[in-house]
CSV table of C-alpha atoms and ligand atoms in Angstrom, one decimal:
chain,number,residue,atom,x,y,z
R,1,UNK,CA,0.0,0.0,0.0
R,2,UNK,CA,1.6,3.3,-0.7
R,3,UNK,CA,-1.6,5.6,0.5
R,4,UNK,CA,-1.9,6.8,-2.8
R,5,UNK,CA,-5.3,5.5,-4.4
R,6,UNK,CA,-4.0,4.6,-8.4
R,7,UNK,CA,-5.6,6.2,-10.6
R,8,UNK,CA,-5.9,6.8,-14.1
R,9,UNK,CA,-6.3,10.6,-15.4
R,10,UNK,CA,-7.3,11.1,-19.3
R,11,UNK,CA,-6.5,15.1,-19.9
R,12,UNK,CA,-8.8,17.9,-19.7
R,13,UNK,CA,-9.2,18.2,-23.2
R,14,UNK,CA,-12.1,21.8,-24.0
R,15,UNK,CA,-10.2,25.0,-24.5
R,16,UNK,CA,-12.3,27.0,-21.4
R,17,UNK,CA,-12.2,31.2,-21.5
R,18,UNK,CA,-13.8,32.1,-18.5
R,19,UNK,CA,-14.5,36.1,-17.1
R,20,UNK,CA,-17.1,39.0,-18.0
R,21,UNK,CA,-17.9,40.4,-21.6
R,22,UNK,CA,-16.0,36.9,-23.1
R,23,UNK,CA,-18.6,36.6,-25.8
R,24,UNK,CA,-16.7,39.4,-27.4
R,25,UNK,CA,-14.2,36.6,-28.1
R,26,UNK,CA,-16.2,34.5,-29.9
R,27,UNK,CA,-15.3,35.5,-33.2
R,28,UNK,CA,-11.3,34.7,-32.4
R,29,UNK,CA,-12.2,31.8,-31.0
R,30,UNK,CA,-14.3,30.5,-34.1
R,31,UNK,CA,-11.2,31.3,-36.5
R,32,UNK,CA,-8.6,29.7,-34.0
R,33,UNK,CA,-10.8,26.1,-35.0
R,34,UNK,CA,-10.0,27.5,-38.5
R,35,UNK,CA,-14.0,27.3,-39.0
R,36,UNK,CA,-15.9,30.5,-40.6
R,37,UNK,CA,-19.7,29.7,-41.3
R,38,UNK,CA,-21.0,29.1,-37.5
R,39,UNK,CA,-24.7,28.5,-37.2
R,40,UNK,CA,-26.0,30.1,-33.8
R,41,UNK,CA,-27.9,28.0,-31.8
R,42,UNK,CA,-30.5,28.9,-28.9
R,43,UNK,CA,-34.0,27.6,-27.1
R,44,UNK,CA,-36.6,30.1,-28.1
R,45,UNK,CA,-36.5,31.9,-24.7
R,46,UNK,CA,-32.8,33.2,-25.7
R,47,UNK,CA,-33.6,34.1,-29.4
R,48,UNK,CA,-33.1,37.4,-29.2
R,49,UNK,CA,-29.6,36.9,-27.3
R,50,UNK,CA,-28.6,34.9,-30.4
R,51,UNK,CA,-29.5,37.3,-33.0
R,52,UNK,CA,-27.7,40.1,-30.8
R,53,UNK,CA,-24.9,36.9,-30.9
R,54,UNK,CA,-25.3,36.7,-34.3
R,55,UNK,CA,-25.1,40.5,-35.6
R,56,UNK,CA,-21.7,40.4,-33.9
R,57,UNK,CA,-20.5,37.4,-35.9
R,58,UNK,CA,-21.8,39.6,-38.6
R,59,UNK,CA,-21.0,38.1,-42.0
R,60,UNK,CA,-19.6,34.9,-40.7
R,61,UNK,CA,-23.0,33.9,-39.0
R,62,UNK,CA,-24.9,31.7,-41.4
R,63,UNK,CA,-28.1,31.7,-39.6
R,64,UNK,CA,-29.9,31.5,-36.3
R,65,UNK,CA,-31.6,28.2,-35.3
R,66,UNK,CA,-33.8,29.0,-32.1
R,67,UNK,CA,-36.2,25.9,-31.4
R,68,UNK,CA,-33.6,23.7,-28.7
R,69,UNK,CA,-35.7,22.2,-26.3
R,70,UNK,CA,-34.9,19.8,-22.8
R,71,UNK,CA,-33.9,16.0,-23.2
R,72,UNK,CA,-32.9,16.8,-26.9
R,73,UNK,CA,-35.5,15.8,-29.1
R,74,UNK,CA,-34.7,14.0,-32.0
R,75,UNK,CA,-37.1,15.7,-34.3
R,76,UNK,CA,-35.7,19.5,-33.4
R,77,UNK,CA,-32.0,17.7,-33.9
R,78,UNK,CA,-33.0,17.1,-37.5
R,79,UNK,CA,-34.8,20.0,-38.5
R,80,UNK,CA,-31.3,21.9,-36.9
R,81,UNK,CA,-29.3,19.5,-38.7
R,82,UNK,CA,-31.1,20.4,-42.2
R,83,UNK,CA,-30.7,24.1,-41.3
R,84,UNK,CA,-26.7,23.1,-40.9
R,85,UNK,CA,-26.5,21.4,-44.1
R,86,UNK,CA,-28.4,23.7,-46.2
R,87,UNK,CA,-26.8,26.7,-45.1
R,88,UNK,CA,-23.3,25.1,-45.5
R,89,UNK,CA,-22.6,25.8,-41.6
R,90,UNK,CA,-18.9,24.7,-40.5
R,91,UNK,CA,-19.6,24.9,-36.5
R,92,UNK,CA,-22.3,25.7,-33.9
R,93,UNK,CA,-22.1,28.1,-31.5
R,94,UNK,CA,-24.3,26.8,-28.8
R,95,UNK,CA,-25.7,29.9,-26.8
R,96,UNK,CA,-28.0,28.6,-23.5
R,97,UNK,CA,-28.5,25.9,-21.0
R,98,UNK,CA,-27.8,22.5,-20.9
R,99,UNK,CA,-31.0,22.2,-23.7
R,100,UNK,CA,-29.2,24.3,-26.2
R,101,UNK,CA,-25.5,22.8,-25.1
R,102,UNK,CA,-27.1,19.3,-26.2
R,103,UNK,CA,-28.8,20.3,-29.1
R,104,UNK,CA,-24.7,21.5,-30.6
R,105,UNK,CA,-23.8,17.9,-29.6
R,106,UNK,CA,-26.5,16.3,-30.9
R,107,UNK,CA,-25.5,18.1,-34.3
R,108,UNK,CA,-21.6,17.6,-33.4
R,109,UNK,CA,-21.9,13.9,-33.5
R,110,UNK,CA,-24.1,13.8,-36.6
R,111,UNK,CA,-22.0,16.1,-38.7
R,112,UNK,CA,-18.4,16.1,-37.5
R,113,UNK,CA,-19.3,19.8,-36.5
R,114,UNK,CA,-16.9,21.9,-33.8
R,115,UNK,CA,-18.6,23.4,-31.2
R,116,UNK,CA,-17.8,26.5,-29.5
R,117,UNK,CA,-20.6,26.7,-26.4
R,118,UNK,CA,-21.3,29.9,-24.5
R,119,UNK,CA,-23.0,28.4,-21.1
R,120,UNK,CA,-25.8,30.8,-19.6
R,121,UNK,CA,-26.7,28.0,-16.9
R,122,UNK,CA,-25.1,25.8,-14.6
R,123,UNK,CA,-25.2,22.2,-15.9
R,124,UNK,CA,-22.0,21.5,-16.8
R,125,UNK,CA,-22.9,19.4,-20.3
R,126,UNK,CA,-20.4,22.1,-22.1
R,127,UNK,CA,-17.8,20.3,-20.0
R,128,UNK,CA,-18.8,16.5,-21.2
R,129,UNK,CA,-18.7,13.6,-23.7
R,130,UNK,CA,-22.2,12.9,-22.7
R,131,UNK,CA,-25.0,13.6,-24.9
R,132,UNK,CA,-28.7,12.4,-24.0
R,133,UNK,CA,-31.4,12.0,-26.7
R,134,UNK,CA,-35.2,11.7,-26.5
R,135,UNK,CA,-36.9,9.4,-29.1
R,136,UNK,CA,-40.7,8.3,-28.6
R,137,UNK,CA,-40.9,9.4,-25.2
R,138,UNK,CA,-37.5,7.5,-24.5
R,139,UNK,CA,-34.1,9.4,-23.2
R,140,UNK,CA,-30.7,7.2,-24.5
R,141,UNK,CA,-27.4,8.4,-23.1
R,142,UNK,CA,-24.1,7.8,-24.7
R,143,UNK,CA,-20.7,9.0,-24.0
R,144,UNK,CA,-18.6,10.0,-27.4
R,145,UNK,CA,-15.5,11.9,-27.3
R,146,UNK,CA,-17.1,13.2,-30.8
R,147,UNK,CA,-19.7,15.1,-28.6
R,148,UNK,CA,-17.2,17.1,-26.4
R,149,UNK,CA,-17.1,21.0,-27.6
R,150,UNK,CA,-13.4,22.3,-28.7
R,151,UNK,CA,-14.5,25.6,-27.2
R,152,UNK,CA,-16.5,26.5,-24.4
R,153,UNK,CA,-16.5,30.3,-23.2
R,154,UNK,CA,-18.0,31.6,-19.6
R,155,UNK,CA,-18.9,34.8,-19.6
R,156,UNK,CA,-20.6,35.9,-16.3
R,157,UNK,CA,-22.4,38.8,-18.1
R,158,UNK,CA,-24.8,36.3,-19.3
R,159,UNK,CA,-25.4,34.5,-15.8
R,160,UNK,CA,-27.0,37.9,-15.1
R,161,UNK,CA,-30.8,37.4,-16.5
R,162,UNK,CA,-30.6,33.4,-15.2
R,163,UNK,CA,-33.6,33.8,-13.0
R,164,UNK,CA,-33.1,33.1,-9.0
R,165,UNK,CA,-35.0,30.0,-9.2
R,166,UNK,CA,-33.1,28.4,-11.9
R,167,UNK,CA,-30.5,29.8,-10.7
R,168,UNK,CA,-30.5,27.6,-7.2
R,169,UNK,CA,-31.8,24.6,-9.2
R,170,UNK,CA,-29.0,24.5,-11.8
R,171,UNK,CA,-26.7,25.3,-9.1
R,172,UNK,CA,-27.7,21.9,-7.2
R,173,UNK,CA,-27.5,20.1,-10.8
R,174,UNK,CA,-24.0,21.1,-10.5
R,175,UNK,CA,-23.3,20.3,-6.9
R,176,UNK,CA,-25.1,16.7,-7.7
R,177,UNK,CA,-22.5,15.7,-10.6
R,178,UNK,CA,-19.4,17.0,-8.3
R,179,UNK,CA,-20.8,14.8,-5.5
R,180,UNK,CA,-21.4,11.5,-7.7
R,181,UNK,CA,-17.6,12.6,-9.0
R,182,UNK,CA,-16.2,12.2,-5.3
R,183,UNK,CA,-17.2,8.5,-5.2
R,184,UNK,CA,-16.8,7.8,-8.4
R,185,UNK,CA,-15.2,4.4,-8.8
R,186,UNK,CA,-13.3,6.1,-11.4
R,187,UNK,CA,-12.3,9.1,-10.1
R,188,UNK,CA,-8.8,11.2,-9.9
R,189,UNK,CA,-7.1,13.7,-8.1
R,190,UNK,CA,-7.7,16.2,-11.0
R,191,UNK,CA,-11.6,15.4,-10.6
R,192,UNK,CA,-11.8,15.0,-6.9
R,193,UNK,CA,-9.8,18.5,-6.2
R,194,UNK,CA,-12.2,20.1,-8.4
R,195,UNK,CA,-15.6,18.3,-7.6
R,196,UNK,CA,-14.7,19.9,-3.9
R,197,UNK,CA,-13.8,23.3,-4.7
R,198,UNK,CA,-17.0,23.5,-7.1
R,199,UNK,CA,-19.1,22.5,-4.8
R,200,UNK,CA,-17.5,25.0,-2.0
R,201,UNK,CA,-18.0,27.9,-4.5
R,202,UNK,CA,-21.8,26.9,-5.0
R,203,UNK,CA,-22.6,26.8,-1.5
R,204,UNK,CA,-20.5,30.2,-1.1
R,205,UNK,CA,-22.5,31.6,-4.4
R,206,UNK,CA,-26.2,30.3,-4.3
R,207,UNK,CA,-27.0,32.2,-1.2
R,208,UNK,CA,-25.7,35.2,-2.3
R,209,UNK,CA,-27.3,35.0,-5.7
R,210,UNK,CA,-30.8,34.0,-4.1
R,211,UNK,CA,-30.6,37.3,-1.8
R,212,UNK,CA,-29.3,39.7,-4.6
R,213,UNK,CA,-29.5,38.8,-8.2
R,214,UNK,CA,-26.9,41.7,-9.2
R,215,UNK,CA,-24.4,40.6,-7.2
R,216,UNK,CA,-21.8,39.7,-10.2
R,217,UNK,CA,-19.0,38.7,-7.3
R,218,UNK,CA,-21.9,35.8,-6.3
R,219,UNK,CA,-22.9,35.4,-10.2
R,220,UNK,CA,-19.3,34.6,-10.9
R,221,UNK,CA,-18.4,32.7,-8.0
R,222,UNK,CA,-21.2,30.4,-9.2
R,223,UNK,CA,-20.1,30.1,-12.7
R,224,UNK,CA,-16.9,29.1,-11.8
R,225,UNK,CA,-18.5,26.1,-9.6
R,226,UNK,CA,-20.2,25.4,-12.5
R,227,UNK,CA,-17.3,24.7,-14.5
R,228,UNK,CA,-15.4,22.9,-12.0
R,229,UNK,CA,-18.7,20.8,-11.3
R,230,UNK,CA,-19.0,20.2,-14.8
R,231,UNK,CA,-15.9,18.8,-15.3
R,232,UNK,CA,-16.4,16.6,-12.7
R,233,UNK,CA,-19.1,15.0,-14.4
R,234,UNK,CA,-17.3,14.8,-18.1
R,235,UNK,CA,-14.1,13.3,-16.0
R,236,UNK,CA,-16.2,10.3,-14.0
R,237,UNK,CA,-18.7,7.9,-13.7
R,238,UNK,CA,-22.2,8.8,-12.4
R,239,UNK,CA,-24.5,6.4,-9.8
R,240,UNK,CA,-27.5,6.3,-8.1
R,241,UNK,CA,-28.7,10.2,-8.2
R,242,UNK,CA,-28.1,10.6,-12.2
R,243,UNK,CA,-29.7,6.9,-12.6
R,244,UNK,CA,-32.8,8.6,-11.0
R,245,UNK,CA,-32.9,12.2,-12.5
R,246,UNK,CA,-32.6,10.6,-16.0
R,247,UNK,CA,-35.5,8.3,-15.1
R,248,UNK,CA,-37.3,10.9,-14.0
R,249,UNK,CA,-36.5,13.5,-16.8
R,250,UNK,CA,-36.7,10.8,-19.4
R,251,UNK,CA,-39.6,9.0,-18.9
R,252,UNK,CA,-41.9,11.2,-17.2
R,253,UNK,CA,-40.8,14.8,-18.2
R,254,UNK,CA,-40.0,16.3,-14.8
R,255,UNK,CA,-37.7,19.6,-15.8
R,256,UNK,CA,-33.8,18.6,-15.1
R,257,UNK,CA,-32.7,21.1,-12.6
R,258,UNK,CA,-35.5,20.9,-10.4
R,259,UNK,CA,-35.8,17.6,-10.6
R,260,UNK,CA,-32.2,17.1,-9.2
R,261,UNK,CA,-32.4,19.5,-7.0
R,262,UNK,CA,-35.0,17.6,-5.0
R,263,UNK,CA,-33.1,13.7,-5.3
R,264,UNK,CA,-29.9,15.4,-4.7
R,265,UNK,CA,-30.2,15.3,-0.6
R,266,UNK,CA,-32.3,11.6,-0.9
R,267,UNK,CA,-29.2,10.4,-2.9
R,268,UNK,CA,-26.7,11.3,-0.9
R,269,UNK,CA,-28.6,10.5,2.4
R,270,UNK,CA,-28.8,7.3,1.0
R,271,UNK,CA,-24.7,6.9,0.2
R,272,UNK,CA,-23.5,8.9,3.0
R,273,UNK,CA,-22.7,6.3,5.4
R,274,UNK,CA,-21.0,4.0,2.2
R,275,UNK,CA,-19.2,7.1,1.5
R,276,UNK,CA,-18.7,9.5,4.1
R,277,UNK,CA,-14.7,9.5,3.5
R,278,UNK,CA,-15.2,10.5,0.0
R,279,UNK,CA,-18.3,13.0,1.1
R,280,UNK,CA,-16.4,15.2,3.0
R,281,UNK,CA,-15.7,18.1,1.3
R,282,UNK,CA,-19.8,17.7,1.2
R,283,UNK,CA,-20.6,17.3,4.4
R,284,UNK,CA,-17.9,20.4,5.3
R,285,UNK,CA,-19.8,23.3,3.1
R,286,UNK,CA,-22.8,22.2,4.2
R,287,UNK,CA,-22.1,21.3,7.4
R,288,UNK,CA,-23.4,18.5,8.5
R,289,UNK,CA,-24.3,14.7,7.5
R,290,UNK,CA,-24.7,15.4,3.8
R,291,UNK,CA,-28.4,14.6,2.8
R,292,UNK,CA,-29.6,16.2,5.6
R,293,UNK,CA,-27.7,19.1,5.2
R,294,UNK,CA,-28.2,19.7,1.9
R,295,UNK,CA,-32.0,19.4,2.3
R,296,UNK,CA,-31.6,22.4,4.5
R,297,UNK,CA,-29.1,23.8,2.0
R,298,UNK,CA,-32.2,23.4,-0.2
R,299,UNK,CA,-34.8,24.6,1.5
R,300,UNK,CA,-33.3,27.8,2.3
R,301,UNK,CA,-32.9,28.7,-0.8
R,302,UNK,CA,-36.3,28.1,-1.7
R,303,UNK,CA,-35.4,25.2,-3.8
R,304,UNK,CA,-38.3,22.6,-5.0
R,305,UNK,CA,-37.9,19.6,-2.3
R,306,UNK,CA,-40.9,17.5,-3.2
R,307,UNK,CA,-41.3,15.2,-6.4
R,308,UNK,CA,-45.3,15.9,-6.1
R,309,UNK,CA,-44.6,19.5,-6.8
R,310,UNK,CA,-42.7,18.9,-10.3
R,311,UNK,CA,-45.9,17.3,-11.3
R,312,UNK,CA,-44.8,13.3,-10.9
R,313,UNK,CA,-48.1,11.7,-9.8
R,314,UNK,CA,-47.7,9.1,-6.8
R,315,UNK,CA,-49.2,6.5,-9.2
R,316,UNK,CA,-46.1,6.7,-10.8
R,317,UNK,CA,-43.4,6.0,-8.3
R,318,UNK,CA,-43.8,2.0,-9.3
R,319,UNK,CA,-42.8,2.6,-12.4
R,320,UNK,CA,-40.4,5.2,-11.9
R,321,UNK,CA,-38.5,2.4,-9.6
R,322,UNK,CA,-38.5,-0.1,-11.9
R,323,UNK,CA,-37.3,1.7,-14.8
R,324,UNK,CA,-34.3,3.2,-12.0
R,325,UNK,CA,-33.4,-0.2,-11.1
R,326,UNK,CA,-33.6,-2.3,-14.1
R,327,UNK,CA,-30.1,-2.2,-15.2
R,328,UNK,CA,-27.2,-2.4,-13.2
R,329,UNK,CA,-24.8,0.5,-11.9
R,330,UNK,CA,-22.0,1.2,-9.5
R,331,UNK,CA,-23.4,3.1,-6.4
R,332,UNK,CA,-21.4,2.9,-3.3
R,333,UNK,CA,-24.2,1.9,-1.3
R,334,UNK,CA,-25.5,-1.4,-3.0
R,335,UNK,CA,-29.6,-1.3,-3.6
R,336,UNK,CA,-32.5,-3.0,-4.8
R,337,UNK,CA,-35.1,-1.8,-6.6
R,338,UNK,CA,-37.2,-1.4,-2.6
R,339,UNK,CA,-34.6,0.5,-1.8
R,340,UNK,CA,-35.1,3.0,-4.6
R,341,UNK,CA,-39.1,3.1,-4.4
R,342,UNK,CA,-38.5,3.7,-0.4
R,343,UNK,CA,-35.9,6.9,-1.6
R,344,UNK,CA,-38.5,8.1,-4.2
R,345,UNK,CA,-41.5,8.0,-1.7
R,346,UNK,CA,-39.6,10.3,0.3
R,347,UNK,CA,-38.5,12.2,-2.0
R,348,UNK,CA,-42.3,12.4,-3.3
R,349,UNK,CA,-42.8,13.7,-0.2
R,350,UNK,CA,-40.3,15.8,0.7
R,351,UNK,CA,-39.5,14.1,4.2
R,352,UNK,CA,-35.9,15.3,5.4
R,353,UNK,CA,-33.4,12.5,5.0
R,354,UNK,CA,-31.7,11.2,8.3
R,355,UNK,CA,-28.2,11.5,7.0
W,1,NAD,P1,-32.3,24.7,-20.2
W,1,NAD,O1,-31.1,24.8,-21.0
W,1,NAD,O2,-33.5,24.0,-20.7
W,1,NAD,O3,-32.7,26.2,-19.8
W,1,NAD,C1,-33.9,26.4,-19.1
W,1,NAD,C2,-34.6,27.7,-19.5
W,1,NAD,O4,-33.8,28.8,-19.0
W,1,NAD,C3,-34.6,27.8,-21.1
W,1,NAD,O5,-35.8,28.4,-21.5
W,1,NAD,C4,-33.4,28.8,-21.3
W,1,NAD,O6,-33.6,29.5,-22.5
W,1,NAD,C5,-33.5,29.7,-20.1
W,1,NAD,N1,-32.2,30.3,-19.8
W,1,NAD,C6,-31.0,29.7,-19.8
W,1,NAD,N2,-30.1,30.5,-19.4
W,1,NAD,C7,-30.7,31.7,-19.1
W,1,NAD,C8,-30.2,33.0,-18.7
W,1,NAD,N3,-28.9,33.2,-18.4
W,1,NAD,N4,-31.1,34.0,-18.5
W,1,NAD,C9,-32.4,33.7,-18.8
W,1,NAD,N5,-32.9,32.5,-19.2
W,1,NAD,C10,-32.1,31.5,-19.3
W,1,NAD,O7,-31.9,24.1,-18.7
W,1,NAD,P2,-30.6,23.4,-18.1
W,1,NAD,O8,-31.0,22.9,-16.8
W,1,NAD,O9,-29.4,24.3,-18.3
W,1,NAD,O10,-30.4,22.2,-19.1
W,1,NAD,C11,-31.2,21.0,-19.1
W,1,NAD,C12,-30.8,20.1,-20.2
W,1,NAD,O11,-29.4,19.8,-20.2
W,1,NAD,C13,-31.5,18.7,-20.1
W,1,NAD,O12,-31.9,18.3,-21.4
W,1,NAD,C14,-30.4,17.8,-19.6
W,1,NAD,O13,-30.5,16.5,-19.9
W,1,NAD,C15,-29.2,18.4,-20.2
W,1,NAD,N6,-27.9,18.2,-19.5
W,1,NAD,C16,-27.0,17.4,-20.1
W,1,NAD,C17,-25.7,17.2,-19.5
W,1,NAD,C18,-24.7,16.4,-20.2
W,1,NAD,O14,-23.6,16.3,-19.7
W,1,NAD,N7,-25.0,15.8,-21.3
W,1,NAD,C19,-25.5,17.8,-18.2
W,1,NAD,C20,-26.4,18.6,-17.7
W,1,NAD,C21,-27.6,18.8,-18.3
């Protein structure tokens, strides 16, 4: 034993430009990947920040595609990827959320496409190879190196408008992949050092966001957990909480940051005694037993805490198990598909977990 865990690290591999008014590099950016014809890519909430994004591209901007929606629907991926082809687009520039971020993968994987991602919320996907599709109701997830953006640029400016609630939600989407990352089977010093700092700048931030949306020190200080929560998840393995959310998301259309903010405390109630070495840096900017704690964490903010209130009917927590626990995954803590209906009655419910 030499009290080193071994471990295997693969790279970071995204070029990352982080600070405020960094969309004014996007044009640089696009010519460093030697690309020139970038189709602009946003949900239709954020159209009118794409065109503003795409006037500053000026001539180099072949178009604005603004229908991205959650869970990546296959039909809006091909009516994008027509939009691509027949404008004789070279990139995407993904501007948005996690919806939008997936929507530039989703292309990316279909037509060799770089990707240069300006992130507006805190989900992290601009960090990974992971790309989730819906098709007839179902939501299939893959990991593809060809799905990881070249470019992704932060620019805390555009954290501004993210509304508060969102704001704590995505937050928690972020603290849930860092904390899956810290006992990750597969995890590394790289990932572990910044799963724990990402989550210590969320728990910093989110408060200070949730009492004072124009606070850019707190707006930043988010963003940069983001990030380092993001890579977290593109550098390791996910369990038990992610296994739910994409049940959850996928099969019965609960929206993705709210939905992990309420499973994120259940999940980690449920693995903190397996894992309570490997939580620490949890339970220490929470402070406390981590589930518990950050139900607390949660509630202060004014975070959803009850499945029943995201619309999931009770009726469907059978279902919801089985799907959760048909096919097998590392979780610290092993489980049974009781064990999962048991965590999602209470997280129906919203009862505080014990740990
Ligand atoms: P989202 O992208 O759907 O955004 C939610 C809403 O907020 C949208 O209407 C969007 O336009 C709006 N919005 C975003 N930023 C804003 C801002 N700064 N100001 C005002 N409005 C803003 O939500 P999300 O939670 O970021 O992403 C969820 C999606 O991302 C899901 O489909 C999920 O599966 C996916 N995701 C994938 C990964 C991955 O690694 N593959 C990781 C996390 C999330």
């Amino acid at each position: 034993m030499t009290g080193i865990e071994p471990f295997v690290f693969p790279g970071l591999r995204s070029r990352v430009i982080f600070g405020e008014g960094t969309i004014a590099e996007t044009p640089a950016e696009i010519a460093r990947l030697g690309r020139a014809r970038p189709l602009v890519l946003s949900t239709p909430n954020q159209k009118a920040e794409a065109e503003a994004l795409a006037h500053r591209l000026g001539n180099l901007c072949v178009g604005v595609f603004a229908r991205a929606a959650m869970h990546t629907p296959v039909e809006v991926t091909e009516a994008a990827l027509a939009a691509f082809r027949e404008r004789h687009a070279d990139c995407v520039v993904a501007l948005g959320g996690g919806s939008t971020t997936g929507l530039g993968k989703a292309i990316a994987v279909r037509a060799g496409a770089d990707q240069v991602v300006i992130p507006t919320t805190y989900a992290g996907s601009e960090m990974t190879d992971i790309l989730g599709e819906t098709m007839g109701g179902e939501k299939k997830t893959r990991r593809d190196p060809a799905v990881l953006p070249e470019t992704v640029i932060y620019d805390v400016e555009l954290t501004m408008s993210l509304p508060v609630g969102l704001a704590v939600a995505s937050g928690l989407n972020a603290m849930a992949h860092a904390a899956e990352a810290l006992y990750a089977p597969d995890r590394n010093p790289v990932i572990s050092v910044l799963a724990a700092d990402g989550v210590r700048a969320l728990v910093r931030a989110l408060p200070g966001v949730a009492a004072d949306p124009a606070d850019r020190h707190a707006r930043a200080t988010a963003l940069y957990g983001a990030w380092a929560c993001g890579v977290a998840l593109g550098g390791a393995s996910m369990a038990l909480h992610h296994k739910l959310c994409h049940t959850l998301g996928g099969s019965f259309e609960l929206p993705h940051a709210e939905t992990h903010a309420v499973v994120l405390p259940h999940a980690i109630g449920f693995n903190a005694a397996a894992a309570s070495r490997l939580l620490e840096p949890v339970s220490a900017a929470v402070g406390g037993s981590p589930g518990a704690a950050l139900f607390d964490f949660a509630l202060k903010l004014g975070a959803p805490t009850r499945l029943k209130d995201l619309g999931l009917r009770e009726a469907d927590l059978d279902r919801a198990a089985d799907i959760a626990a048909k096919n097998p995954y590392s979780n610290p803590r092993p489980f049974d598909r009781a064990a999962i209906r048991t965590l999602l009655q209470e997280a129906w419910e919203g009862t505080r977990p014990r740990q």
